[in-house]
Short mmCIF file of C-alpha atoms in Angstrom, two decimals:
data_model
loop_
_atom_site.label_atom_id
_atom_site.label_comp_id
_atom_site.label_asym_id
_atom_site.label_seq_id
_atom_site.Cartn_x
_atom_site.Cartn_y
_atom_site.Cartn_z
CA UNK A 702 70.09 96.38 12.30
CA UNK A 703 73.74 98.14 11.78
CA UNK A 704 76.37 95.92 10.21
CA UNK A 705 79.89 97.52 11.37
CA UNK A 706 82.34 97.02 8.95
CA UNK A 707 85.72 94.93 10.47
CA UNK A 708 88.34 96.74 8.35
CA UNK A 709 91.73 95.49 7.95
CA UNK A 710 94.35 96.96 9.87
CA UNK A 711 96.13 98.14 6.74
CA UNK A 712 93.19 100.66 6.95
CA UNK A 713 94.18 103.76 9.31
CA UNK A 714 91.34 104.75 11.43
CA UNK A 715 90.22 107.75 9.77
CA UNK A 716 91.37 107.07 6.53
CA UNK A 717 87.89 107.37 4.76
CA UNK A 718 86.89 110.32 6.35
CA UNK A 719 87.33 112.82 3.31
CA UNK A 720 85.50 110.44 1.06
CA UNK A 721 82.36 110.19 3.53
CA UNK A 722 79.23 112.19 1.78
CA UNK A 723 77.24 114.71 4.14
CA UNK A 724 74.36 114.02 5.80
CA UNK A 725 71.15 115.52 3.28
CA UNK A 726 69.08 118.12 4.76
CA UNK A 727 65.49 116.89 3.62
CA UNK A 728 63.58 119.47 1.34
CA UNK A 729 60.66 121.09 2.98
CA UNK A 730 58.16 119.28 1.01
CA UNK A 731 59.59 116.15 2.15
CA UNK A 732 59.46 117.04 5.85
CA UNK A 733 56.12 118.38 5.83
CA UNK A 734 54.52 115.38 4.22
CA UNK A 735 56.60 112.52 6.20
CA UNK A 736 55.64 114.47 9.34
CA UNK A 737 51.79 114.49 8.76
CA UNK A 738 52.01 110.63 7.77
CA UNK A 739 53.78 109.63 11.19
CA UNK A 740 50.59 111.35 13.05
CA UNK A 741 48.22 109.16 10.98
CA UNK A 742 48.13 106.12 13.26
CA UNK A 743 48.46 108.75 16.51
CA UNK A 744 45.59 111.03 16.02
CA UNK A 745 41.87 110.65 15.22
CA UNK A 746 40.45 111.74 11.65
CA UNK A 747 39.11 115.14 13.44
CA UNK A 748 42.39 115.94 15.16
CA UNK A 749 44.52 114.89 12.22
CA UNK A 750 42.37 117.40 9.87
CA UNK A 751 43.16 120.21 12.40
CA UNK A 752 46.69 119.90 12.81
CA UNK A 753 47.45 118.96 9.37
CA UNK A 754 45.76 122.40 8.51
CA UNK A 755 48.31 123.94 10.98
CA UNK A 756 51.10 122.22 9.35
CA UNK A 757 50.49 123.17 5.91
CA UNK A 758 49.93 126.67 7.21
CA UNK A 759 53.43 126.67 8.73
CA UNK A 760 54.97 125.21 5.57
CA UNK A 761 53.61 127.96 3.55
CA UNK A 762 54.69 130.33 5.81
CA UNK A 763 58.07 132.61 5.20
CA UNK A 764 59.33 131.41 8.39
CA UNK A 765 59.77 127.35 7.44
CA UNK A 766 61.81 128.57 4.75
CA UNK A 767 63.83 130.91 7.30
CA UNK A 768 64.53 127.88 9.37
CA UNK A 769 65.58 125.26 6.45
CA UNK A 770 68.07 128.30 5.69
CA UNK A 771 69.47 128.24 9.19
CA UNK A 772 69.78 124.36 9.02
CA UNK A 773 71.56 124.73 5.54
CA UNK A 774 74.01 127.51 7.29
CA UNK A 775 74.73 124.87 9.95
CA UNK A 776 75.96 122.37 7.25
CA UNK A 777 79.87 122.93 7.62
CA UNK A 778 80.42 119.07 8.31
CA UNK A 779 77.07 118.00 9.57
CA UNK A 780 74.10 120.03 10.01
CA UNK A 781 72.74 117.80 12.77
CA UNK A 782 75.61 117.24 15.10
CA UNK A 783 75.92 120.12 17.39
CA UNK A 784 72.26 120.29 17.36
CA UNK A 785 72.00 116.69 18.41
CA UNK A 786 74.72 117.10 20.96
CA UNK A 787 73.09 120.18 22.54
CA UNK A 788 69.47 119.43 22.25
CA UNK A 789 69.63 115.35 22.77
CA UNK A 790 72.56 115.54 25.65
CA UNK A 791 74.11 118.87 26.91
CA UNK A 792 70.76 120.97 27.35
CA UNK A 793 69.47 117.96 29.01
CA UNK A 794 69.19 118.55 32.69
CA UNK A 795 67.76 115.42 34.34
CA UNK A 796 70.56 113.18 35.78
CA UNK A 797 72.55 111.07 33.33
CA UNK A 798 72.52 108.09 35.78
CA UNK A 799 70.11 105.79 34.07
CA UNK A 800 68.47 108.39 32.22
CA UNK A 801 71.46 109.07 29.86
CA UNK A 802 74.25 106.78 30.27
CA UNK A 803 74.56 103.65 28.12
CA UNK A 804 75.79 100.49 29.46
CA UNK A 805 77.39 97.17 28.50
CA UNK A 806 77.80 93.74 30.52
CA UNK A 807 80.53 91.41 29.20
CA UNK A 808 79.61 87.95 28.21
CA UNK A 809 81.21 85.67 30.73
CA UNK A 810 82.49 82.80 28.08
CA UNK A 811 81.43 83.94 24.74
CA UNK A 812 83.13 84.03 21.27
CA UNK A 813 83.26 87.39 19.84
CA UNK A 814 81.67 87.33 16.01
CA UNK A 815 83.08 88.30 12.98
CA UNK A 816 81.97 91.53 11.63
CA UNK A 817 81.04 91.79 8.07
CA UNK A 818 80.07 94.69 5.98
CA UNK A 819 77.79 94.92 3.22
CA UNK A 820 78.30 98.23 1.64
CA UNK A 821 80.25 101.47 2.68
CA UNK A 822 82.71 102.87 5.18
CA UNK A 823 81.44 104.38 8.34
CA UNK A 824 82.78 107.41 10.12
CA UNK A 825 85.09 106.98 12.72
CA UNK A 826 84.99 110.74 14.08
CA UNK A 827 83.43 109.52 17.27
CA UNK A 828 86.68 107.57 18.22
CA UNK A 829 88.22 110.67 18.99
CA UNK A 830 85.74 111.35 21.85
CA UNK A 831 86.48 107.86 24.06
CA UNK A 832 89.51 108.42 25.81
CA UNK A 833 90.26 111.60 28.02
CA UNK A 834 86.83 112.94 27.79
CA UNK A 835 84.57 113.76 30.20
CA UNK A 836 80.66 115.88 30.67
CA UNK A 837 81.24 119.01 32.61
CA UNK A 838 78.40 119.99 34.44
CA UNK A 839 77.39 123.82 34.04
CA UNK A 840 74.43 125.68 34.90
CA UNK A 841 71.82 125.48 31.68
CA UNK A 842 73.92 123.37 29.39
CA UNK A 843 77.02 121.41 29.95
CA UNK A 844 79.98 121.07 28.04
CA UNK A 845 82.14 118.25 26.91
CA UNK A 846 86.01 118.18 26.81
CA UNK A 847 88.17 116.03 24.76
CA UNK A 848 92.02 115.41 24.90
CA UNK A 849 92.56 114.94 20.87
CA UNK A 850 95.14 113.22 20.66
CA UNK A 851 94.95 111.80 24.13
CA UNK A 852 98.29 112.15 25.77
CA UNK A 853 97.21 111.11 29.53
CA UNK A 854 98.89 107.99 30.66
CA UNK A 855 96.74 107.62 33.90
CA UNK A 856 93.42 106.16 34.47
CA UNK A 857 91.14 106.89 37.56
CA UNK A 858 90.43 103.75 39.69
CA UNK A 859 87.59 104.04 42.06
CA UNK A 860 87.57 101.39 45.18
CA UNK A 861 84.97 101.79 48.34
CA UNK A 862 83.95 105.45 46.56
CA UNK A 863 87.62 106.43 46.80
CA UNK A 864 88.94 107.73 43.53
CA UNK A 865 92.89 107.32 42.43
CA UNK A 866 95.21 108.34 39.59
CA UNK A 867 96.85 105.28 38.38
CA UNK A 868 99.36 105.19 35.89
CA UNK A 869 98.99 102.46 32.98
CA UNK A 870 101.26 103.28 30.45
CA UNK A 871 104.94 103.93 30.61
CA UNK A 872 106.40 107.47 30.90
CA UNK A 873 107.90 107.14 27.20
CA UNK A 874 104.43 105.15 26.10
CA UNK A 875 105.72 101.83 27.39
CA UNK A 876 102.95 99.08 27.16
CA UNK A 877 102.50 97.89 30.96
CA UNK A 878 102.13 94.15 31.61
CA UNK A 879 99.17 92.58 33.06
CA UNK A 880 101.25 91.62 36.10
CA UNK A 881 102.31 95.02 36.71
CA UNK A 882 98.87 96.54 36.34
CA UNK A 883 97.63 94.22 38.97
CA UNK A 884 100.07 95.18 41.55
CA UNK A 885 98.94 98.83 40.68
CA UNK A 886 95.56 97.87 41.61
CA UNK A 887 96.56 95.83 44.70
CA UNK A 888 98.29 99.00 45.48
CA UNK A 889 94.96 100.91 45.74
CA UNK A 890 93.04 98.26 47.56
CA UNK A 891 95.49 98.27 50.53
CA UNK A 892 95.91 102.04 50.70
CA UNK A 893 92.17 102.05 50.90
CA UNK A 894 91.34 99.05 53.15
CA UNK A 895 94.23 100.88 55.66
CA UNK A 896 93.43 104.69 55.46
CA UNK A 897 90.75 106.85 56.37
CA UNK A 898 87.74 107.26 53.70
CA UNK A 899 86.84 110.66 52.26
CA UNK A 900 83.27 111.28 51.26
CA UNK A 901 81.41 109.35 48.45
CA UNK A 902 82.27 112.72 45.84
CA UNK A 903 81.41 110.64 42.76
CA UNK A 904 77.60 110.65 44.05
CA UNK A 905 77.63 114.14 42.37
CA UNK A 906 77.45 113.26 39.35
CA UNK A 907 74.26 111.59 39.69
CA UNK A 908 72.50 114.77 40.78
CA UNK A 909 70.21 116.94 37.99
CA UNK A 910 72.77 118.89 36.17
CA UNK A 911 71.54 122.27 37.32
CA UNK A 912 72.30 120.68 41.11
CA UNK A 913 75.66 119.56 40.17
CA UNK A 914 77.04 122.46 38.03
CA UNK A 915 76.97 125.11 40.62
CA UNK A 916 78.69 122.31 42.99
CA UNK A 917 81.26 121.91 40.62
CA UNK A 918 81.92 125.52 40.02
CA UNK A 919 82.15 125.46 44.00
CA UNK A 920 84.65 122.95 44.46
CA UNK A 921 87.00 124.45 41.34
CA UNK A 922 87.40 127.44 43.50
CA UNK A 923 89.59 125.12 45.77
CA UNK A 924 93.07 124.52 44.29
CA UNK A 925 93.25 120.95 45.87
CA UNK A 926 89.38 120.34 44.17
CA UNK A 927 90.16 121.89 41.13
CA UNK A 928 93.54 119.33 40.64
CA UNK A 929 91.19 116.50 41.34
CA UNK A 930 88.91 117.22 39.10
CA UNK A 931 91.18 118.04 36.17
CA UNK A 932 93.13 114.63 36.89
CA UNK A 933 89.64 112.99 36.14
CA UNK A 934 88.55 114.84 33.45
CA UNK A 935 91.93 114.40 31.66
CA UNK A 936 92.21 110.40 32.73
CA UNK A 937 92.06 108.03 29.92
CA UNK A 938 89.19 106.51 31.56
CA UNK A 939 87.55 105.14 35.06
CA UNK A 940 88.21 101.77 36.43
CA UNK A 941 85.58 100.81 38.95
CA UNK A 942 86.47 98.07 41.41
CA UNK A 943 82.94 96.92 43.09
CA UNK A 944 83.60 94.98 46.30
CA UNK A 945 80.27 92.77 46.02
CA UNK A 946 78.93 90.17 43.66
CA UNK A 947 75.58 90.27 42.36
CA UNK A 948 73.48 87.20 41.04
CA UNK A 949 73.27 86.68 37.50
CA UNK A 950 69.71 88.07 37.01
CA UNK A 951 70.53 91.37 38.76
CA UNK A 952 74.31 92.00 37.77
CA UNK A 953 73.37 93.97 34.44
CA UNK A 954 71.67 96.66 36.73
CA UNK A 955 75.05 97.00 38.32
CA UNK A 956 76.24 98.40 35.31
CA UNK A 957 74.51 101.36 34.88
CA UNK A 958 73.48 102.57 38.67
CA UNK A 959 75.95 100.70 40.77
CA UNK A 960 73.02 99.67 43.02
CA UNK A 961 73.14 102.76 44.84
CA UNK A 962 75.14 105.35 42.50
CA UNK A 963 78.04 104.80 44.60
CA UNK A 964 81.61 103.78 43.57
CA UNK A 965 81.02 105.63 39.83
CA UNK A 966 81.96 109.09 38.06
CA UNK A 967 79.03 108.99 35.79
CA UNK A 968 80.16 111.80 33.90
CA UNK A 969 83.28 110.09 32.50
CA UNK A 970 83.20 108.72 28.52
CA UNK A 971 84.05 105.38 29.73
CA UNK A 972 84.02 103.97 32.92
CA UNK A 973 85.27 100.04 33.13
CA UNK A 974 83.56 98.15 36.24
CA UNK A 975 84.41 94.83 37.38
CA UNK A 976 82.90 92.89 40.52
CA UNK A 977 84.87 90.69 43.11
CA UNK A 978 83.52 87.81 41.13
CA UNK A 979 85.00 89.16 38.26
CA UNK A 980 82.00 89.88 36.66
CA UNK A 981 82.68 92.85 34.34
CA UNK A 982 80.98 95.67 32.09
CA UNK A 983 81.44 99.25 31.15
CA UNK A 984 79.06 102.33 31.71
CA UNK A 985 79.56 105.64 29.40
CA UNK A 986 78.40 109.21 29.64
CA UNK A 987 76.27 109.46 25.98
CA UNK A 988 77.30 112.46 24.62
CA UNK A 989 80.59 112.05 23.27
CA UNK A 990 79.72 108.89 21.18
CA UNK A 991 77.04 106.54 21.04
CA UNK A 992 77.45 102.85 22.52
CA UNK A 993 78.52 101.32 19.45
CA UNK A 994 81.62 103.03 19.32
CA UNK A 995 83.27 101.41 22.53
CA UNK A 996 81.88 98.06 21.51
CA UNK A 997 83.69 98.65 18.07
CA UNK A 998 87.03 99.04 20.11
CA UNK A 999 86.33 96.41 22.86
CA UNK A 1000 85.71 93.84 20.22
CA UNK A 1001 88.73 94.69 18.35
CA UNK A 1002 90.99 94.60 21.38
CA UNK A 1003 89.59 91.15 22.57
CA UNK A 1004 89.90 89.65 19.00
CA UNK A 1005 93.22 91.70 18.44
CA UNK A 1006 95.30 92.45 21.10
CA UNK A 1007 97.54 89.96 22.62
CA UNK A 1008 97.82 90.05 26.52
CA UNK A 1009 101.11 91.61 27.66
CA UNK A 1010 101.78 88.89 30.11
CA UNK A 1011 105.62 89.19 30.00
CA UNK A 1012 106.48 92.89 28.80
CA UNK A 1013 109.35 94.44 30.75
CA UNK A 1014 108.63 96.30 34.16
CA UNK A 1015 108.20 99.80 33.35
CA UNK A 1016 109.00 102.49 35.98
CA UNK A 1017 105.93 103.51 37.13
CA UNK A 1018 104.67 106.00 39.85
CA UNK A 1019 102.79 104.46 42.52
CA UNK A 1020 99.26 105.38 42.46
CA UNK A 1021 98.07 108.76 44.23
CA UNK A 1022 94.37 109.31 46.04
CA UNK A 1023 92.80 112.38 44.65
CA UNK A 1024 91.90 114.73 47.73
CA UNK A 1025 88.76 117.33 48.39
CA UNK A 1026 88.53 119.85 50.45
CA UNK A 1027 84.69 119.80 50.90
CA UNK A 1028 82.61 122.60 52.48
CA UNK A 1029 79.76 121.33 55.02
CA UNK A 1030 77.26 122.64 52.15
CA UNK A 1031 79.38 120.18 49.45
CA UNK A 1032 78.92 117.16 52.18
CA UNK A 1033 75.52 117.83 52.56
CA UNK A 1034 75.00 117.79 48.99
CA UNK A 1035 76.65 114.15 48.57
CA UNK A 1036 74.04 113.00 51.04
CA UNK A 1037 71.18 114.85 49.34
CA UNK A 1038 72.44 112.90 45.96
CA UNK A 1039 72.60 109.51 47.52
CA UNK A 1040 68.89 109.76 48.66
CA UNK A 1041 68.19 111.28 45.35
CA UNK A 1042 70.18 108.58 43.39
CA UNK A 1043 68.15 106.00 45.49
CA UNK A 1044 64.74 107.43 44.68
CA UNK A 1045 65.45 107.21 41.16
CA UNK A 1046 67.03 103.48 41.14
CA UNK A 1047 64.10 102.17 42.95
CA UNK A 1048 61.96 103.61 40.39
CA UNK A 1049 63.83 101.50 37.70
CA UNK A 1050 62.38 97.96 36.99
CA UNK A 1051 65.01 96.19 34.34
CA UNK A 1052 64.97 92.73 33.50
CA UNK A 1053 66.74 90.57 31.14
CA UNK A 1054 64.67 88.76 28.94
CA UNK A 1055 66.17 85.19 27.32
CA UNK A 1056 64.36 83.71 24.55
CA UNK A 1057 65.83 80.65 23.21
CA UNK A 1058 62.74 79.70 20.71
CA UNK A 1059 64.50 81.09 18.07
CA UNK A 1060 66.74 83.77 16.87
CA UNK A 1061 67.89 86.15 14.19
CA UNK A 1062 68.51 83.01 11.63
CA UNK A 1063 65.07 82.03 11.78
CA UNK A 1064 63.76 85.58 11.15
CA UNK A 1065 65.86 85.71 7.97
CA UNK A 1066 64.58 82.59 6.74
CA UNK A 1067 60.89 84.21 6.88
CA UNK A 1068 62.84 87.10 4.89
CA UNK A 1069 62.22 89.19 7.39
CA UNK A 1070 64.80 91.88 8.99
CA UNK A 1071 65.45 90.95 12.71
CA UNK A 1072 65.09 94.54 13.57
CA UNK A 1073 61.96 94.88 11.84
CA UNK A 1074 60.29 91.56 13.31
CA UNK A 1075 61.22 93.04 17.10
CA UNK A 1076 59.56 96.33 16.42
CA UNK A 1077 56.56 94.58 15.17
CA UNK A 1078 56.90 92.66 18.47
CA UNK A 1079 57.06 95.89 20.74
CA UNK A 1080 54.20 97.39 18.69
CA UNK A 1081 52.23 94.39 18.97
CA UNK A 1082 52.79 94.19 22.92
CA UNK A 1083 52.04 97.78 23.48
CA UNK A 1084 48.76 97.51 21.86
CA UNK A 1085 47.42 94.61 23.42
CA UNK A 1086 48.38 96.11 26.68
CA UNK A 1087 46.54 99.50 25.93
CA UNK A 1088 44.66 99.04 23.45
CA UNK A 1089 46.41 101.79 21.33
CA UNK A 1090 49.42 102.85 19.53
CA UNK A 1091 52.05 105.39 20.77
CA UNK A 1092 54.74 107.64 19.33
CA UNK A 1093 57.80 105.21 18.90
CA UNK A 1094 61.55 105.97 18.82
CA UNK A 1095 64.14 103.87 17.65
CA UNK A 1096 67.82 105.24 16.73
CA UNK A 1097 69.07 104.89 13.49
CA UNK A 1098 72.95 105.03 12.40
CA UNK A 1099 74.16 107.84 9.92
CA UNK A 1100 77.63 106.64 10.46
CA UNK A 1101 77.82 106.55 6.52
CA UNK A 1102 77.71 110.38 6.77
CA UNK A 1103 80.48 112.72 7.76
CA UNK A 1104 80.31 113.10 11.39
CA UNK A 1105 77.12 111.16 11.58
CA UNK A 1106 75.82 109.51 14.61
CA UNK A 1107 72.09 108.62 15.25
CA UNK A 1108 68.76 109.95 13.80
CA UNK A 1109 65.29 108.72 14.61
CA UNK A 1110 63.25 105.96 12.98
CA UNK A 1111 59.48 106.62 14.08
CA UNK A 1112 58.38 102.97 13.79
CA UNK A 1113 54.80 103.60 14.98
CA UNK A 1114 53.36 104.06 11.22
CA UNK A 1115 50.43 103.40 9.26
CA UNK A 1116 51.24 99.87 8.42
CA UNK A 1117 52.32 98.92 11.97
CA UNK A 1118 49.18 99.79 13.13
CA UNK A 1119 47.27 97.87 10.19
CA UNK A 1120 49.81 94.94 11.57
CA UNK A 1121 49.20 94.97 15.05
CA UNK A 1122 45.15 95.36 14.67
CA UNK A 1123 45.03 92.26 11.92
CA UNK A 1124 47.23 90.16 14.08
CA UNK A 1125 44.55 89.77 17.03
CA UNK A 1126 41.56 89.89 14.01
CA UNK A 1127 39.76 86.38 14.29
CA UNK A 1128 38.58 87.20 10.75
CA UNK A 1129 42.26 87.77 9.01
CA UNK A 1130 44.32 84.32 8.50
CA UNK A 1131 47.63 83.96 8.72
CA UNK A 1132 49.71 83.41 5.44
CA UNK A 1133 52.43 80.47 5.06
#
C-alpha cells in the first residue's frame, strides 16, 4: 500500500529532487535467481529444469554482461525511465481506450483523508507532465509533448462531440471566479445547441495507434486542422460535459469509455468529466504519469484551495470552437473508429464490488498488509476458478528514487501457491 507524504506547504514541489537516490540496477546474479524462483509456481518440474538450464546458460554468456552494461549506460538519472515509457506505453499500439488510460470517479459525499508518511520523500517529477501534455499518435511509436513550465491559459471543453478552446486564466495570470467559469461553459452549451455540428473527431483517439497516427499526419497537412490539434495539445486539460446521466452502478464505466467513445480526447493527459446530474470523474492518458499523481493534485486542491466565488471579473475572450477540414477518407475513418470503439466497449465487463463486512483496519489488527490480503484473495479466487496459478502483475511504486514511476511485483510465488492450496485443504486447520 502506498502512502504519499502530504508535505507542508513550506516545502517547494521539487525541493527534494536533488536528494533522491537513483533506482538501483540489480546484479546479474540476483536477477538470475529471482527470475528462476518466480517460475517455480508456474511450471512443471520437467519444464522448470529445462528452462532453468537455458537461463543459466544465458547468464553465463557474454551477452548477459553486454546487456547489463547497456542498462548501466542508460543510468543518467533512472535506467528504467525511458525504457518504461517507450515499451510499456508509446510502442504499445492497441487503442488507449480501456487498454491504457486510467480513470477515477469522484465520490459524491466523501471526506478527504489526511495523507501521512512513515518514511522519506517521493519524486515529484511526474507532476511536470500533468498540464499542457498530450500523447501524439505516430506510426510505430508515439511521442509525448509536454509544456513545462505550462503557460497555457485555456482548456478544451467538449460538449456533444464539439471541441472548444476556453480561457480559464486571465491574460496576466489572474484567477477566474466560479461564476465567470460557469458563464464560459454556458456559452459553449448555447453555441453547440444553436449551430450545426461537426463530426465527432475525438473518436479517432480511440483507434489503434498505427491507424490514428497516419490520419493525424494527414490532418496536420491542412492549416485549419493543424491549428486545432496544436490548441488541444497545448491546452491545460480537457473538460467533458456529458449530456446524459448514468445509474450508480454503471457511472464508473462512463469515466473510462464514455459509453461509446464519443465526447472525449483520449490522448490528453487529463480529462475531467461531468454528467448532467453532477456526477464527475477523471480520465487520463497513462504514458506521461501514473494515476496517483493527479490523485495527489486533486486531493490537495479540494482540501486546501478555497473556491473563488467572489474573485473580480477578468477580461476573458469568448470561447472559440475548433474547426476541422475533413476529407472523405477521414470522415469514413471516424465512422470506422466508432464501430471499433463500440466493439471494444461491448467486450468489457466491469462491476464495482462494495464489501462492508470488514475493511483495512481489521486486516491491520490481524497484522496483515491490506494490499497483501487482497493479493492473496485474488490468488485464491483464481485458483478456485481455474485450478492452477497464473503469472500476476502488481504495480509497485519506485517514487522514492529519482524519476521513479513503477516497477512490477510478481505476486504469484511459491508461498502464494502454498497458501491457496492450504486454504481449501481440509486436513490443514486454520490457526487463530
